[in-house]
CSV table of C-alpha atoms in Angstrom, one decimal:
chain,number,residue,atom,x,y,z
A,5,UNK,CA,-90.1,-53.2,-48.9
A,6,UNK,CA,-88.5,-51.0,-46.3
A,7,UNK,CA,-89.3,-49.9,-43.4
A,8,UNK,CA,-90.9,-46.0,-43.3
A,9,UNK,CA,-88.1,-44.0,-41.7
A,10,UNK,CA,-89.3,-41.4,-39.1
A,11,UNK,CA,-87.2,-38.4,-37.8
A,12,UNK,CA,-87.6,-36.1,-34.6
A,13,UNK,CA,-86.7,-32.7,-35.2
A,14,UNK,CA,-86.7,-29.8,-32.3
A,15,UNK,CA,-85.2,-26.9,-30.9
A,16,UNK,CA,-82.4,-27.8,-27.7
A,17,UNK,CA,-84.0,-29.2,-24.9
A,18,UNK,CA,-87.8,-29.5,-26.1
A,19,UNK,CA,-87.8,-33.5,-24.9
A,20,UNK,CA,-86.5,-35.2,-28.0
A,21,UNK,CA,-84.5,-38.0,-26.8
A,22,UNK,CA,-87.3,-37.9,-23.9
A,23,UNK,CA,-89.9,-38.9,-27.0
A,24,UNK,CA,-87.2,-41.2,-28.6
A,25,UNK,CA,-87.2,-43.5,-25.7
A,26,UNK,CA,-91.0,-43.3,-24.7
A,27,UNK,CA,-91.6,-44.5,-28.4
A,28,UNK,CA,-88.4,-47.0,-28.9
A,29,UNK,CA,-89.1,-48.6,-25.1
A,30,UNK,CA,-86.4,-48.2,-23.9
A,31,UNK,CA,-83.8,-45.6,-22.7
A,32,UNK,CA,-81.5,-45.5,-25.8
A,33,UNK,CA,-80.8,-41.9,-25.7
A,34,UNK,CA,-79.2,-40.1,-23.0
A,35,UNK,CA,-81.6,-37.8,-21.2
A,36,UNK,CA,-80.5,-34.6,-19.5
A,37,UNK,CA,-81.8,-31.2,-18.9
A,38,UNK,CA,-78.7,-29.8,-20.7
A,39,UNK,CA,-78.9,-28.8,-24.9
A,40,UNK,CA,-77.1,-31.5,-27.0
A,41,UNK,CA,-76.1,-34.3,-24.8
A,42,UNK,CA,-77.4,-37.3,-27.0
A,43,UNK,CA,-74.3,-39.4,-27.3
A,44,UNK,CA,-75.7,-43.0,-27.2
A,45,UNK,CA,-77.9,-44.9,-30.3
A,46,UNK,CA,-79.7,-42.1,-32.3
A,47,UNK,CA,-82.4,-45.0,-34.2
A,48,UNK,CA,-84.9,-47.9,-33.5
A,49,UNK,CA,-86.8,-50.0,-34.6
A,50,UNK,CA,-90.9,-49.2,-33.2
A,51,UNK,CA,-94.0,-51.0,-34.4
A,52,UNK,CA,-97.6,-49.4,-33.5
A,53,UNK,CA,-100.5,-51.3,-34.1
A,54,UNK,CA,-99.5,-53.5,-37.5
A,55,UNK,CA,-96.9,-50.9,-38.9
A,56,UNK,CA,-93.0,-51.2,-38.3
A,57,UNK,CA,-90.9,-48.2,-38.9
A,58,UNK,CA,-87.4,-46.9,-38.2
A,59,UNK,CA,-87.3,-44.1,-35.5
A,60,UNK,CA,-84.2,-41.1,-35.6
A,61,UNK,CA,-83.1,-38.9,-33.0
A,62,UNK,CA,-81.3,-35.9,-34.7
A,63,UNK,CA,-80.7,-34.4,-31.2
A,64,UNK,CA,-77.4,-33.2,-30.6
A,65,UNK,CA,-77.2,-30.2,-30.7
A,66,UNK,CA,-75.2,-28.0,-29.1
A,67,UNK,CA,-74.7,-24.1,-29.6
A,68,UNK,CA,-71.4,-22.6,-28.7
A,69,UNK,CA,-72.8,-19.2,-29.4
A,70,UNK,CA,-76.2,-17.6,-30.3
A,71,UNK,CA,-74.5,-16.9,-34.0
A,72,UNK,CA,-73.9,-21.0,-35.3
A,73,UNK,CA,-77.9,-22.4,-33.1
A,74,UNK,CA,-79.5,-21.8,-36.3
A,75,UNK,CA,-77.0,-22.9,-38.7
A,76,UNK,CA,-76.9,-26.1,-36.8
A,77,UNK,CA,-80.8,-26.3,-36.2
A,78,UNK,CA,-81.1,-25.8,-40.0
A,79,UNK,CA,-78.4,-28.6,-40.5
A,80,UNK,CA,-80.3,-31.1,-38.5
A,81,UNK,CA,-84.0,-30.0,-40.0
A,82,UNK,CA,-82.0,-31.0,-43.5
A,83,UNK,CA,-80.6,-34.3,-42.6
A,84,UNK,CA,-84.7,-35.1,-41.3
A,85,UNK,CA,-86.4,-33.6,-44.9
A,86,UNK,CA,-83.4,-35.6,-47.1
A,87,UNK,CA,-83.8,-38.8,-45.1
A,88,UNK,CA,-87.4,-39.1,-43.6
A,89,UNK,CA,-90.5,-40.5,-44.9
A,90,UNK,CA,-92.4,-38.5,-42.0
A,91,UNK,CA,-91.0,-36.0,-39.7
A,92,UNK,CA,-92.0,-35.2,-36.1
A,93,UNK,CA,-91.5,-31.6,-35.1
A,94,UNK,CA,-91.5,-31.2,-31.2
A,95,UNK,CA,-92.0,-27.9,-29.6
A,96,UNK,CA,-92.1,-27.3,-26.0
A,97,UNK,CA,-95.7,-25.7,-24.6
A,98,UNK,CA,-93.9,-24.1,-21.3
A,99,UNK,CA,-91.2,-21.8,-23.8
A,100,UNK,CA,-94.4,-21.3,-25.4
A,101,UNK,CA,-93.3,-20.3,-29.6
A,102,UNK,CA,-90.6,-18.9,-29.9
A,103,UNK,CA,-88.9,-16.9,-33.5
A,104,UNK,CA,-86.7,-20.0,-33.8
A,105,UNK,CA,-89.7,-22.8,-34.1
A,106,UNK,CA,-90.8,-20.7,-36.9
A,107,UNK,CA,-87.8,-20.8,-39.3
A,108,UNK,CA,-87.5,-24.9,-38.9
A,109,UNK,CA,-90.8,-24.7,-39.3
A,110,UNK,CA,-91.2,-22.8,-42.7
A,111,UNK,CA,-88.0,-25.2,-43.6
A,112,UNK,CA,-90.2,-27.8,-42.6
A,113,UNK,CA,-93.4,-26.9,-44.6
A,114,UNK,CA,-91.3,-25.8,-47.9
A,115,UNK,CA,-90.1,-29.8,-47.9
A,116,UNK,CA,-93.2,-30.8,-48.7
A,117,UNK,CA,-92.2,-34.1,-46.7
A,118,UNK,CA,-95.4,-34.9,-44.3
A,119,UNK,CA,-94.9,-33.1,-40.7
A,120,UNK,CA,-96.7,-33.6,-37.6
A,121,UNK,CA,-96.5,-31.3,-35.1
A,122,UNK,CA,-96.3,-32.7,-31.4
A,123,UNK,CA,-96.1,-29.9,-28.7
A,124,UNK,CA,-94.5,-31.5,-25.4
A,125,UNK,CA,-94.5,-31.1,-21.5
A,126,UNK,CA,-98.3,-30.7,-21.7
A,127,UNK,CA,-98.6,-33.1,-18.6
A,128,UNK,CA,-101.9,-31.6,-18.0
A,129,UNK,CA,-104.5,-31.2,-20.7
A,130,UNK,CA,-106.7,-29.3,-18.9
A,131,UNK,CA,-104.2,-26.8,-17.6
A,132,UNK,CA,-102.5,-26.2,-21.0
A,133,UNK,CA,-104.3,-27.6,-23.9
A,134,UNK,CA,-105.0,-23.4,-24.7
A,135,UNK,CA,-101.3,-23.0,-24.8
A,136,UNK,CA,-101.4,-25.1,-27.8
A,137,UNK,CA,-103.7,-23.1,-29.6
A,138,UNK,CA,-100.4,-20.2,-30.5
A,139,UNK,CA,-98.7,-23.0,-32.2
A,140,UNK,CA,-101.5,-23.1,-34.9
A,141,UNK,CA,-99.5,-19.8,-36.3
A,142,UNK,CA,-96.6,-22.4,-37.2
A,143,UNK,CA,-98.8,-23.6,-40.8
A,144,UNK,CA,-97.7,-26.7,-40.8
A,145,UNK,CA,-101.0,-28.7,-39.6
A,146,UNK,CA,-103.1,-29.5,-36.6
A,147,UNK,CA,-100.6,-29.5,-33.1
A,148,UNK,CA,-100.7,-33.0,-31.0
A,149,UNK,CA,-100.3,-32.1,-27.5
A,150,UNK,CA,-98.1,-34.9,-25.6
A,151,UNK,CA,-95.9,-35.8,-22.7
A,152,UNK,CA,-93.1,-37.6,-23.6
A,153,UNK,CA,-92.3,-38.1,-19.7
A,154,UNK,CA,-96.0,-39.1,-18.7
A,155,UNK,CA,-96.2,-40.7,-22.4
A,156,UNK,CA,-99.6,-39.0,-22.5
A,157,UNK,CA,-100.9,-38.5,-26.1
A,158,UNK,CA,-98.0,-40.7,-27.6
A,159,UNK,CA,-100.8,-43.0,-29.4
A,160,UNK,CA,-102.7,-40.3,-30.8
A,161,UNK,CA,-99.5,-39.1,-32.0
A,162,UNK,CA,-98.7,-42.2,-33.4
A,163,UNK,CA,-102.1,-42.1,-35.5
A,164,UNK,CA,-101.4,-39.0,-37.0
A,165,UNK,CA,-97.5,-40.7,-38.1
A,166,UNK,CA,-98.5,-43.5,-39.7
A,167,UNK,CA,-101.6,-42.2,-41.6
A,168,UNK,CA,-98.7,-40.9,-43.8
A,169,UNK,CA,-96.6,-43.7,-44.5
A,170,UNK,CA,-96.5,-45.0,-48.2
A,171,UNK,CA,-98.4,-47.5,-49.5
A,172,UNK,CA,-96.8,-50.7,-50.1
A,173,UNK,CA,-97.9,-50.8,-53.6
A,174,UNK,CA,-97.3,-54.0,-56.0
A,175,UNK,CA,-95.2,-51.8,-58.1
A,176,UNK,CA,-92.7,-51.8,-55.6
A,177,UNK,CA,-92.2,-55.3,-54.6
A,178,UNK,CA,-91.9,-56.2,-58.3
A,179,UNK,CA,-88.3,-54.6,-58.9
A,180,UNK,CA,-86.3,-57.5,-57.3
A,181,UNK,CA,-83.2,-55.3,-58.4
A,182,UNK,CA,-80.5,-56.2,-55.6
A,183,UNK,CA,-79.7,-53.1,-53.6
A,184,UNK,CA,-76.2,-53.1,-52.9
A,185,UNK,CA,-75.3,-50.6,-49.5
A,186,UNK,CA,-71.6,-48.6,-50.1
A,187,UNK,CA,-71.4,-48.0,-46.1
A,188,UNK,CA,-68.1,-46.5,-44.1
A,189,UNK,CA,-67.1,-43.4,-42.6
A,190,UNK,CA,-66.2,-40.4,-44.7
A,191,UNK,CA,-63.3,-40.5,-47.1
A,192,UNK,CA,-62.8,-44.3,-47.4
A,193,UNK,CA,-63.3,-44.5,-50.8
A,194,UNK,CA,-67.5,-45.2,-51.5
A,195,UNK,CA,-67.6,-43.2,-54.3
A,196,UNK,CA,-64.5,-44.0,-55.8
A,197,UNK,CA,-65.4,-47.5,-56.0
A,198,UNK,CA,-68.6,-47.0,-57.2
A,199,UNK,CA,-67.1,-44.4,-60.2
A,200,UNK,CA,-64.8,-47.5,-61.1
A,201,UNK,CA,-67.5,-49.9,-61.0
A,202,UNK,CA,-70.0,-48.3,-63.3
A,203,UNK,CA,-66.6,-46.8,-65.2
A,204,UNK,CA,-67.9,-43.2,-65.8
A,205,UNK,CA,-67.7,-40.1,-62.8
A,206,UNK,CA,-71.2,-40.4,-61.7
A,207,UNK,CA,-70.2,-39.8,-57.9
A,208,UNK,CA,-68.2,-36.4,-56.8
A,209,UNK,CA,-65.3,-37.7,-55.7
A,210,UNK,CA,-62.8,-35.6,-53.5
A,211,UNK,CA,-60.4,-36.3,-50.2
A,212,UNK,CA,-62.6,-33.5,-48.5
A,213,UNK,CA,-64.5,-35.8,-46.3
A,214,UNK,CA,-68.3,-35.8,-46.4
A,215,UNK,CA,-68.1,-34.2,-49.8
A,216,UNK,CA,-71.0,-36.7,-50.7
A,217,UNK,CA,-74.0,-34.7,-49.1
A,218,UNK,CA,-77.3,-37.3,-50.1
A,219,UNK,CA,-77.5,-41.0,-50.7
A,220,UNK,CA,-77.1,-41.6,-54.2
A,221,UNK,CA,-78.8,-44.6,-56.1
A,222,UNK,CA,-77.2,-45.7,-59.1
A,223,UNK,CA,-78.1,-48.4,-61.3
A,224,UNK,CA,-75.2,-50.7,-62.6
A,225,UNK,CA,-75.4,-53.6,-65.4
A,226,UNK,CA,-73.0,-56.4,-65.4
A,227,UNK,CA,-73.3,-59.5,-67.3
A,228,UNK,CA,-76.9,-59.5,-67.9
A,229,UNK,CA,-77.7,-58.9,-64.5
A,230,UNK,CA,-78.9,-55.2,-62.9
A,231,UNK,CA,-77.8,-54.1,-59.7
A,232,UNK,CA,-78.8,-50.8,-58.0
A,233,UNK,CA,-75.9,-49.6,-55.8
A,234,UNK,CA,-76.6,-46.9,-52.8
A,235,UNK,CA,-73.8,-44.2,-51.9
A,236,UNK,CA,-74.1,-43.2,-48.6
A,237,UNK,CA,-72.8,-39.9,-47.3
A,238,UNK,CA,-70.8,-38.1,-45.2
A,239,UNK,CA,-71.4,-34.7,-44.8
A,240,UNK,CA,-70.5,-30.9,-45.7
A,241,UNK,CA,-68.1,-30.4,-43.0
A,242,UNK,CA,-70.0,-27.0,-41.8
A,243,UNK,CA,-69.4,-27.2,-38.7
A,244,UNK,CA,-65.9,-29.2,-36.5
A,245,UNK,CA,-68.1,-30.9,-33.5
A,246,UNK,CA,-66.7,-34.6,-34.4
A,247,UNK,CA,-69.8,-36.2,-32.5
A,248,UNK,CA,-72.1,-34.4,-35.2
A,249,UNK,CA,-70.9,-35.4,-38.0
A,250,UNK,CA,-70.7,-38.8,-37.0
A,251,UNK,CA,-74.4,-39.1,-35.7
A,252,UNK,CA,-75.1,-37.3,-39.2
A,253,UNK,CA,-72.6,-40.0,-40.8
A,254,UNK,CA,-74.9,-42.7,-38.7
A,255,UNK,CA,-78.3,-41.3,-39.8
A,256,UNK,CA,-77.8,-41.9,-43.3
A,257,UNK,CA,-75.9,-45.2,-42.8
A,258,UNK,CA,-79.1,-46.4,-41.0
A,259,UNK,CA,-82.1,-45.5,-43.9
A,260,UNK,CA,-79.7,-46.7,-47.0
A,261,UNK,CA,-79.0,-50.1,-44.9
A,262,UNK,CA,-82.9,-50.6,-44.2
A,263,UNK,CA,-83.3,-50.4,-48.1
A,264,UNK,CA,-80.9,-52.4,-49.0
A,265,UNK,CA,-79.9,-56.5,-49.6
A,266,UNK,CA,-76.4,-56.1,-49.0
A,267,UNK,CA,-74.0,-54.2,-47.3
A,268,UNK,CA,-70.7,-53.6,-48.2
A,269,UNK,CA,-68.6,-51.9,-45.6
A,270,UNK,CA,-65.6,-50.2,-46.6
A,271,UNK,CA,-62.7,-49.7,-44.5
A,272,UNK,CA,-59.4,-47.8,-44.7
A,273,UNK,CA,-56.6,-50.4,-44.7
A,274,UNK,CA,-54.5,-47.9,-43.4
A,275,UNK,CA,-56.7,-47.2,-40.7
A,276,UNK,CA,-58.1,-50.7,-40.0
A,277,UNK,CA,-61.6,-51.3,-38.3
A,278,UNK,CA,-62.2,-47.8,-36.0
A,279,UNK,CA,-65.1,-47.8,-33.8
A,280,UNK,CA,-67.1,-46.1,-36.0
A,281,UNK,CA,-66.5,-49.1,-38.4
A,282,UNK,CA,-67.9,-51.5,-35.7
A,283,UNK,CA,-70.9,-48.9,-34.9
A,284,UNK,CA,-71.8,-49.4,-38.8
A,285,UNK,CA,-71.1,-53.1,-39.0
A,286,UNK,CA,-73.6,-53.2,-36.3
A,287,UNK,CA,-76.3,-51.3,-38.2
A,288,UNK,CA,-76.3,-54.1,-40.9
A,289,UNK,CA,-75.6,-56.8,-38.4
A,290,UNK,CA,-79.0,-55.6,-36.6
A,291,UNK,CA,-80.8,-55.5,-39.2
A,292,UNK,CA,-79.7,-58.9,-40.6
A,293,UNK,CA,-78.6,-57.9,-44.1
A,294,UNK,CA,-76.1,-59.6,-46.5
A,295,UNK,CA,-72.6,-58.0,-45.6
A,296,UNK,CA,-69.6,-58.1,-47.4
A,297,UNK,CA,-66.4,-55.7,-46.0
A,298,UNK,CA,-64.3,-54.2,-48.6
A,299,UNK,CA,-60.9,-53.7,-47.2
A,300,UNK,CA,-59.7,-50.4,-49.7
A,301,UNK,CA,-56.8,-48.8,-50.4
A,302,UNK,CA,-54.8,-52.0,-50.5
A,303,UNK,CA,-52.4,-50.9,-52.5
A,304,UNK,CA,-51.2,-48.6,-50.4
A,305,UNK,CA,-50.1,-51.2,-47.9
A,306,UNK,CA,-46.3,-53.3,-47.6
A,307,UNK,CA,-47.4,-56.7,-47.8
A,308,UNK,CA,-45.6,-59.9,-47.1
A,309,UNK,CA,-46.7,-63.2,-47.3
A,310,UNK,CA,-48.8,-63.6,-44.1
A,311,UNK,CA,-50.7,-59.7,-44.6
A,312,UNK,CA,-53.3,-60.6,-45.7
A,313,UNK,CA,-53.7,-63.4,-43.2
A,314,UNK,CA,-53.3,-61.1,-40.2
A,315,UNK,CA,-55.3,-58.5,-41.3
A,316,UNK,CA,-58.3,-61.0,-41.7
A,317,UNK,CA,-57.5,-61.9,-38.7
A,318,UNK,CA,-57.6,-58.1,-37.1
A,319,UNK,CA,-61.4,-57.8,-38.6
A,320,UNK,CA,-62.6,-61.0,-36.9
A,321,UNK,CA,-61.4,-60.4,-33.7
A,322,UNK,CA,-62.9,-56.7,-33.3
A,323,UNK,CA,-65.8,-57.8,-35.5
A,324,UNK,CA,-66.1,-61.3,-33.6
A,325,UNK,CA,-70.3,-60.9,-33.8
A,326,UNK,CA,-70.6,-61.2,-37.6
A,327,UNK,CA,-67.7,-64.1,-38.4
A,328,UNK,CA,-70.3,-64.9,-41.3
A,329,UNK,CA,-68.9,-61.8,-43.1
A,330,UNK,CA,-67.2,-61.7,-46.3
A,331,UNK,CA,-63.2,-60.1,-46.2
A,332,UNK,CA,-62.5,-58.8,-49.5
A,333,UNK,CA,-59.3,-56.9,-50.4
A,334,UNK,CA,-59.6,-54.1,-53.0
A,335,UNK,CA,-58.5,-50.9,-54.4
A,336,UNK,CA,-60.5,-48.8,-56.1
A,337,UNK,CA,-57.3,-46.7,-57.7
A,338,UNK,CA,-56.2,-49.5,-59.4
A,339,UNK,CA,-59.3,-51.2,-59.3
A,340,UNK,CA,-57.8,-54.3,-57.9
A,341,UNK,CA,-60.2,-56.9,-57.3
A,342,UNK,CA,-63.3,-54.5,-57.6
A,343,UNK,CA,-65.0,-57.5,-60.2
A,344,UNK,CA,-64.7,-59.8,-57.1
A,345,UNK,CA,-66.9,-58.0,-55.6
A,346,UNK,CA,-70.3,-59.1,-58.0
A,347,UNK,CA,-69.3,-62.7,-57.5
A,348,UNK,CA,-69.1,-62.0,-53.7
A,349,UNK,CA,-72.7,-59.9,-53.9
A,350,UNK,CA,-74.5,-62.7,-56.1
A,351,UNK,CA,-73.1,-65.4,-53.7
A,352,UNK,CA,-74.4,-63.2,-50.5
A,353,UNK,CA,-77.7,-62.9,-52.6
A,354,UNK,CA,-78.4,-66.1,-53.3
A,355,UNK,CA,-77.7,-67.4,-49.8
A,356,UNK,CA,-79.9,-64.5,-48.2
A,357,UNK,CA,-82.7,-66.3,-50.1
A,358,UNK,CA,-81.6,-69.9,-49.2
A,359,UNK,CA,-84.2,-72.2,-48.2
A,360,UNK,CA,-83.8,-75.4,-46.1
A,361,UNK,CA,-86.2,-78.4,-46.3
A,362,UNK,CA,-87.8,-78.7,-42.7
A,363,UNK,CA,-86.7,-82.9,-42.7
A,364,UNK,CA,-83.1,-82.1,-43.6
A,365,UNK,CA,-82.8,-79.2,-40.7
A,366,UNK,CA,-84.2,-81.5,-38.1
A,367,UNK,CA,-81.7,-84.5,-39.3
A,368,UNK,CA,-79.2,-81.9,-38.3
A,369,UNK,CA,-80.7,-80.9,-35.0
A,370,UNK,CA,-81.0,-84.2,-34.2
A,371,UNK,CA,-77.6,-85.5,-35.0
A,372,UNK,CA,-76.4,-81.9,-33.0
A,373,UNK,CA,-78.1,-82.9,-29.7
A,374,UNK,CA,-76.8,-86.3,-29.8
A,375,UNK,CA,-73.1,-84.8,-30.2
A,376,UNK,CA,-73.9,-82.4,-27.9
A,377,UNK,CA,-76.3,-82.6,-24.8
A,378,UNK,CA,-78.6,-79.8,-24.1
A,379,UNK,CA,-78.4,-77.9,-21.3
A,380,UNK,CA,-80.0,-78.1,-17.7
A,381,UNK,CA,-80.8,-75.9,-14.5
A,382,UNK,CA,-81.8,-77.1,-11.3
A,383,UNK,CA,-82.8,-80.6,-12.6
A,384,UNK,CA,-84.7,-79.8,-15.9
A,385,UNK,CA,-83.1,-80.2,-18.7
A,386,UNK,CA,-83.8,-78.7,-22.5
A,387,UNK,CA,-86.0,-80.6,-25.0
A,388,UNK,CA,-86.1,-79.7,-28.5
A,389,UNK,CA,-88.7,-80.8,-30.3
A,390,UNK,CA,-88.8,-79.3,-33.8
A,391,UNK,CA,-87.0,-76.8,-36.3
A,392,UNK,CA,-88.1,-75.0,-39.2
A,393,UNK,CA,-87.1,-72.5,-41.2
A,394,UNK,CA,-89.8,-69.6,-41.7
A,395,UNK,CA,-88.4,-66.9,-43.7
A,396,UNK,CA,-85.3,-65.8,-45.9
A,397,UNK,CA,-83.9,-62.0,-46.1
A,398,UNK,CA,-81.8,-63.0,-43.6
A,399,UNK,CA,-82.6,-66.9,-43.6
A,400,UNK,CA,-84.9,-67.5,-40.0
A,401,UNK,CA,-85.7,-70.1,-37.9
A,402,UNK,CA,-88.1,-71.2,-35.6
A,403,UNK,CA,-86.9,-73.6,-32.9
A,404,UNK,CA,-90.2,-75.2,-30.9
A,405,UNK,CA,-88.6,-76.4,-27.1
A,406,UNK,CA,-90.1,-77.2,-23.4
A,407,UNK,CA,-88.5,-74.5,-22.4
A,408,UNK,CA,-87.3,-71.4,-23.7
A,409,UNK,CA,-85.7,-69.9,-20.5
A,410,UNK,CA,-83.7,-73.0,-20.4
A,411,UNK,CA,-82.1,-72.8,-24.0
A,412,UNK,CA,-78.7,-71.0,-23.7
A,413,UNK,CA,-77.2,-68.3,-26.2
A,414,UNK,CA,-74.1,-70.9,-26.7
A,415,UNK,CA,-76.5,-73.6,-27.7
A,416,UNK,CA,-78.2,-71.3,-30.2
A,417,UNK,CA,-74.9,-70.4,-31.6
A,418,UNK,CA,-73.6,-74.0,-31.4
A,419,UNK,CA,-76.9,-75.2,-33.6
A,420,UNK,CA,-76.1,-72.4,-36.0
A,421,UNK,CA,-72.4,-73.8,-36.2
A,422,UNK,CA,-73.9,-76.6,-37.5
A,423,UNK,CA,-76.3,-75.3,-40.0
A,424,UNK,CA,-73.5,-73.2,-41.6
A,425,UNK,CA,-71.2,-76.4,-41.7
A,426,UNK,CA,-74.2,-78.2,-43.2
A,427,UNK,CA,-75.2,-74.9,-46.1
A,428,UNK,CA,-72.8,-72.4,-45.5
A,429,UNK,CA,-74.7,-69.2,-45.4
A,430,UNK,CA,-71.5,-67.0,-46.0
A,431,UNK,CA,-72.2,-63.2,-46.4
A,432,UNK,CA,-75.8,-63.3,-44.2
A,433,UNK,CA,-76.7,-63.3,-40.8
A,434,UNK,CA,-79.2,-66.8,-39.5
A,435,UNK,CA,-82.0,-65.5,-37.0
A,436,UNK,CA,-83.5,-68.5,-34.4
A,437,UNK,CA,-86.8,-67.3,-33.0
A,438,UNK,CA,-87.3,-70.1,-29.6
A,439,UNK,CA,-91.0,-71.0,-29.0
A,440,UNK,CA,-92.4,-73.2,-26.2
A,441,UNK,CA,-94.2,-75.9,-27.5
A,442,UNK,CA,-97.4,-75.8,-25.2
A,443,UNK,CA,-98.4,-78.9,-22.8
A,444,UNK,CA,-95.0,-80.5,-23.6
A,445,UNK,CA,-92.6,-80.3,-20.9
């Protein structure tokens, strides 16, 4: 099951990103006292108490004039209701409420998507716990008084979140449909591809990009077999800030890749990889998902004999973290290799859900160190005693050692090198979890 997806939505400059960061760990999100300066990574992954979820910043705002704030506010409060299991709606005590809080705020409540209401900079209880009291007139539900900076009241805030998550019911794990992720930046050709694959319009499709506005699921039959494909979106181009629509762009890439198997990651082939490309690859990479890229519009290039080989080539050098991923070639016009594409999902799938034997894994571990010494620092060298392999969705491994400081990225990677040359693995991402194996040194 996926992760819950939880969104912050606020005004300019009510401590968004501030809140971000103090519940993510970590300063992700750029944090000034200016409206809309959230460039960096809008989402992460949080766990409180024995619940995991998915956190998004829609920050970003920035008003060029009093006439488009609360178009855009309205904008972000939409991406939060269409994409959010449970939204956080921060207000700022020291403005006090103000006629814009209100309008979010009946957007908010008319969703009827679960909304807790945190109201921020309240660094002293005491001093301005009755300030909290006006924003009771907002309707949407008891106010949570918090400082983000001092990180005061985050865990009761946290309470109140995951009270509304959904339950992980049986009914849910039981549809072991393969979800299949159409990921890339607007225009590429998602929805084209999935119209060809499923043979009927289903999709709107039109060179206006982001004419796509929600994730669409749609359920596709091939050879026996059922497959639910996920159209992500661009976005109504409302408004020209580029930044916006990509964080909106990266928003919805990041909830339909945490419900998904697979990815497939469509490029331009007249473009190539772009950055935003290798910000989405990313996502999946992350999150260690199946990932196939679809290379479309192929037959729109001049090809010689060697294209294909140098445009492979292209993708694995700017994508050199994810050399596991599958390069397909496709147009979905002609519909040129677009049947590949089940074998290449069906593949990913089943190696996504390989499992090795724990005798076999430490044969190769063994045979590995022998080839290859471990390495040392200051006269101790690394030990490994054991390898197992402790989960699947992406395929994981648990490596038991004397010493985990001692036990090198390139040594991980080299000991993955040789489980791929021993099973493959094409299409997934292999995770190695290093424990210390206690009183052995």
């Amino acid at each position: 099951m996926s992760k819950p997806i939880v969104a912050i939505v606020g005004r300019p400059n009510v401590g968004k990103s501030t809140l971000f960061n103090a519940l993510a760990g970590e300063n992700i999100s750029i944090v000034k006292d200016t409206p809309g300066v959230t460039r960096d990574r809008i989402y992460a992954d949080v766990t409180w108490l024995d619940h995991a979820f998915t956190l998004i910043d829609t920050g970003g705002i920035e008003p060029d004039s009093s006439d488009i704030i609360l178009s855009q506010m309205r904008e972000q409060a939409q991406i939060a209701i269409d994409t959010a299991d449970v939204i956080i709606f921060l207000a700022d005590v020291r403005q006090g409420l103000v006629d814009a809080d209100s309008k979010v705020a009946d957007m908010l409540r008319r969703s009827r998507k679960p909304v807790v209401l945190a109201i921020n900079k309240v660094d002293s209880f005491q001093k301005f716990m009755a300030d909290t009291y006006e924003f009771y007139n907002l309707g949407i539900g008891d106010p949570v008084p918090i400082s983000a900076a001092s990180r005061l009241g985050i865990g009761d805030l946290l309470d109140e979140v995951v009270k509304h998550f959904p339950e992980q019911t049986g009914e849910v794990e039981e549809d072991d449909r393969p979800r299949i992720a159409i990921v890339g930046k607007p225009n590429v050709g998602k929805s084209s591809i999935i119209n060809k694959l499923i043979g009927e319009n289903r999709v709107i499709v039109s060179n206006i990009a982001g004419t796509t506005r929600d994730a669409i699921d749609t359920e596709v039959r091939r050879n026996g077999k059922d497959y639910i494909f996920i159209d992500t979106a661009g976005l109504r181009r409302k408004n020209k800030i580029k930044e916006e629509l990509e964080r909106y762009s990266i928003i919805r890439t990041v909830t339909a890749v945490e419900r998904a198997d697979v990815v497939i990651l469509v490029i331009d082939a007249k473009e190539g990889v772009t950055e935003q490309d290798a910000k989405i690859a990313g996502i999946a990479h992350e999150r260690g998902k199946g990932i196939i890229i679809a290379v479309n519009k192929w037959d729109a290039i001049e090809k010689n004999d060697k294209t294909v080989y140098e445009y492979t080539n292209k993708i694995r050098n700017i994508l050199s973290y994810m050399p596991y991923a599958e390069i397909t070639f496709i147009s979905a016009v002609t519909g040129q290799r677009l049947p590949k594409l089940f074998e290449l999902i069906d593949m990913v799938i089943q190696n996504q859900n390989l499992r090795v034997a724990t005798g076999v894994l430490n044969e190769i571990m063994t045979e590995a160190v022998a080839l290859q010494q471990p390495p040392s620092d200051k006269g101790k060298r690394l030990k490994l005693f054991y390898i197992t392999q402790v989960a699947v969705k992406p395929p994981t491994f648990v490596i038991f050692v004397n010493d985990k400081e001692l036990m090198h990225f390139s040594y991980t990677r080299y000991l993955e090198n040789k489980i791929r040359d021993a099973f493959g693995f094409k299409g997934t991402a292999l995770r190695f979890l290093i424990r210390e194996r206690k009183g052995e040194q």
